[in-house]
Amino acid sequence: MSNTYQMNYRTPIAESWNHTPLPTFEAAEDVSSMLERLKAESNSLESYFTELESELKRVHLKRKVVGKKLGVLSELIKDVDALHAEPVTVAAGPQMEVMTAAAQRGSRKKQIFAVASIVLVALAVAFIALEKNGQISCVTCAPAKALGLM
């Protein structure tokens, strides 16, 4: 079998084709200025890429921190839900009565101490105000005044 369609790459298909190279309109200066612009754009893109990469790392780190915080909060929520779900057990007997009485005595002592502290502060403020107005003179306070305490 003979191949009737043989391609010859050296001869043009159409005779009207121009085999002379096209004249280049760009001068060497234009090419060098375009090359400089491309280098500048390349540097700009490289710095932009570096900024994007650092921003991505920062966002990734923030995402990890937020994820850990959410994990801790979910554990706290689970603990609170577990505490709410537990039934309150009341211990009966003389031991519970003794603990309740001690708690009442302790809270009563705290209340008395708080009221006494408020009364003492009020008296001190009233005494200082009366002394400043000159309505009372403190003869026994002379040593304290000498020391600069009053």
CSV table of C-alpha atoms in Angstrom, one decimal:
chain,number,residue,atom,x,y,z
A,1,MET,CA,0.0,0.0,0.0
A,2,SER,CA,1.5,3.3,-1.0
A,3,ASN,CA,1.0,6.5,0.9
A,4,THR,CA,-0.3,9.1,-1.6
A,5,TYR,CA,-0.6,11.8,1.0
A,6,GLN,CA,2.9,12.6,2.0
A,7,MET,CA,3.5,15.8,3.9
A,8,ASN,CA,6.5,17.9,3.2
A,9,TYR,CA,7.1,20.3,6.1
A,10,ARG,CA,9.7,22.4,4.2
A,11,THR,CA,7.5,23.5,1.4
A,12,PRO,CA,4.6,25.8,2.0
A,13,ILE,CA,1.1,24.6,1.4
A,14,ALA,CA,0.1,27.8,-0.3
A,15,GLU,CA,2.4,29.8,-2.5
A,16,SER,CA,1.0,33.1,-1.3
A,17,TRP,CA,2.5,32.7,2.2
A,18,ASN,CA,5.1,35.2,3.1
A,19,HIS,CA,8.3,33.5,4.3
A,20,THR,CA,10.1,36.6,5.3
A,21,PRO,CA,10.0,37.3,9.0
A,22,LEU,CA,7.7,40.1,10.1
A,23,PRO,CA,9.5,43.3,11.2
A,24,THR,CA,9.4,43.9,14.9
A,25,PHE,CA,8.1,47.2,15.9
A,26,GLU,CA,9.3,47.0,19.5
A,27,ALA,CA,12.7,48.4,20.2
A,28,ALA,CA,15.0,47.0,22.7
A,29,GLU,CA,14.2,49.9,25.1
A,30,ASP,CA,10.5,49.0,25.0
A,31,VAL,CA,11.3,45.4,25.8
A,32,SER,CA,13.6,46.3,28.7
A,33,SER,CA,10.9,48.7,30.1
A,34,MET,CA,8.3,46.0,29.9
A,35,LEU,CA,10.7,43.6,31.6
A,36,GLU,CA,11.3,46.1,34.5
A,37,ARG,CA,7.5,46.5,34.9
A,38,LEU,CA,7.1,42.8,35.0
A,39,LYS,CA,9.8,42.5,37.7
A,40,ALA,CA,8.1,45.3,39.7
A,41,GLU,CA,4.7,43.5,39.4
A,42,SER,CA,6.4,40.2,40.4
A,43,ASN,CA,7.9,41.8,43.5
A,44,SER,CA,4.5,43.4,44.3
A,45,LEU,CA,2.7,40.1,43.9
A,46,GLU,CA,5.3,38.4,46.1
A,47,SER,CA,4.9,40.8,48.9
A,48,TYR,CA,1.1,40.6,48.6
A,49,PHE,CA,1.4,36.8,48.8
A,50,THR,CA,3.6,37.1,51.9
A,51,GLU,CA,1.0,39.3,53.5
A,52,LEU,CA,-1.8,36.9,52.7
A,53,GLU,CA,0.2,34.0,54.0
A,54,SER,CA,0.8,35.7,57.3
A,55,GLU,CA,-2.8,36.7,57.6
A,56,LEU,CA,-3.8,33.1,56.9
A,57,LYS,CA,-1.5,31.9,59.7
A,58,ARG,CA,-3.0,34.5,62.1
A,59,VAL,CA,-6.5,33.5,61.2
A,60,HIS,CA,-5.6,29.8,61.6
A,61,LEU,CA,-4.2,30.5,65.1
A,62,LYS,CA,-7.2,32.5,66.1
A,63,ARG,CA,-9.4,29.6,64.9
A,64,LYS,CA,-7.5,27.2,67.1
A,65,VAL,CA,-7.8,29.4,70.1
A,66,VAL,CA,-11.6,29.9,69.6
A,67,GLY,CA,-12.0,26.2,69.1
A,68,LYS,CA,-10.3,25.5,72.4
A,69,LYS,CA,-12.4,28.2,74.2
A,70,LEU,CA,-15.5,26.6,72.7
A,71,GLY,CA,-14.4,23.2,74.0
A,72,VAL,CA,-13.9,24.5,77.5
A,73,LEU,CA,-17.3,26.3,77.4
A,74,SER,CA,-19.0,23.1,76.2
A,75,GLU,CA,-17.4,21.1,79.0
A,76,LEU,CA,-18.6,23.8,81.5
A,77,ILE,CA,-22.1,23.6,80.1
A,78,LYS,CA,-22.1,19.8,80.4
A,79,ASP,CA,-20.9,20.1,84.0
A,80,VAL,CA,-23.7,22.6,84.8
A,81,ASP,CA,-26.3,20.4,83.2
A,82,ALA,CA,-25.1,17.5,85.1
A,83,LEU,CA,-25.3,19.5,88.4
A,84,HIS,CA,-28.9,20.5,87.5
A,85,ALA,CA,-29.8,16.9,86.7
A,86,GLU,CA,-28.6,15.5,90.0
A,87,PRO,CA,-31.4,15.2,92.6
A,88,VAL,CA,-30.9,17.1,95.8
A,89,THR,CA,-30.4,14.6,98.6
A,90,VAL,CA,-31.4,15.7,102.1
A,91,ALA,CA,-29.6,14.0,104.9
A,92,ALA,CA,-32.0,13.3,107.8
A,93,GLY,CA,-31.1,12.8,111.4
A,94,PRO,CA,-29.4,14.5,114.2
A,95,GLN,CA,-26.2,15.2,112.3
A,96,MET,CA,-28.0,17.3,109.7
A,97,GLU,CA,-29.8,19.3,112.5
A,98,VAL,CA,-26.4,20.0,114.1
A,99,MET,CA,-25.0,21.2,110.8
A,100,THR,CA,-28.0,23.5,110.2
A,101,ALA,CA,-27.8,25.0,113.6
A,102,ALA,CA,-24.1,25.7,113.2
A,103,ALA,CA,-24.7,27.4,109.9
A,104,GLN,CA,-27.4,29.5,111.4
A,105,ARG,CA,-25.1,30.5,114.3
A,106,GLY,CA,-22.3,31.4,111.9
A,107,SER,CA,-24.6,33.5,109.7
A,108,ARG,CA,-26.0,35.2,112.8
A,109,LYS,CA,-22.5,36.1,114.0
A,110,LYS,CA,-21.7,37.5,110.6
A,111,GLN,CA,-24.8,39.6,110.6
A,112,ILE,CA,-24.1,41.0,114.1
A,113,PHE,CA,-20.5,41.7,113.1
A,114,ALA,CA,-21.6,43.5,109.9
A,115,VAL,CA,-24.1,45.7,111.8
A,116,ALA,CA,-21.5,46.5,114.5
A,117,SER,CA,-19.0,47.5,111.8
A,118,ILE,CA,-21.5,49.8,110.1
A,119,VAL,CA,-22.4,51.5,113.5
A,120,LEU,CA,-18.7,51.9,114.3
A,121,VAL,CA,-18.0,53.6,111.0
A,122,ALA,CA,-21.0,55.8,111.3
A,123,LEU,CA,-19.9,57.0,114.8
A,124,ALA,CA,-16.4,57.7,113.6
A,125,VAL,CA,-17.7,59.8,110.6
A,126,ALA,CA,-20.1,61.7,112.9
A,127,PHE,CA,-17.3,62.3,115.5
A,128,ILE,CA,-14.9,63.6,112.8
A,129,ALA,CA,-17.6,65.8,111.3
A,130,LEU,CA,-18.5,67.3,114.7
A,131,GLU,CA,-14.8,68.0,115.5
A,132,LYS,CA,-14.3,69.7,112.1
A,133,ASN,CA,-17.2,72.0,112.7
A,134,GLY,CA,-15.9,72.9,116.1
A,135,GLN,CA,-18.9,71.6,118.0
A,136,ILE,CA,-16.7,69.3,120.1
A,137,SER,CA,-13.1,69.6,121.1
A,138,CYS,CA,-11.1,66.5,121.7
A,139,VAL,CA,-8.7,67.1,124.6
A,140,THR,CA,-7.7,63.5,124.8
A,141,CYS,CA,-7.0,63.4,121.0
A,142,ALA,CA,-3.9,65.7,121.3
A,143,PRO,CA,-1.4,62.9,121.1
A,144,ALA,CA,-3.1,61.6,117.9
A,145,LYS,CA,-3.1,65.1,116.4
A,146,ALA,CA,0.6,65.5,117.2
A,147,LEU,CA,1.4,62.3,115.4
A,148,GLY,CA,-0.7,63.5,112.4
A,149,LEU,CA,-3.3,60.7,112.8
A,150,MET,CA,-6.2,63.2,113.0
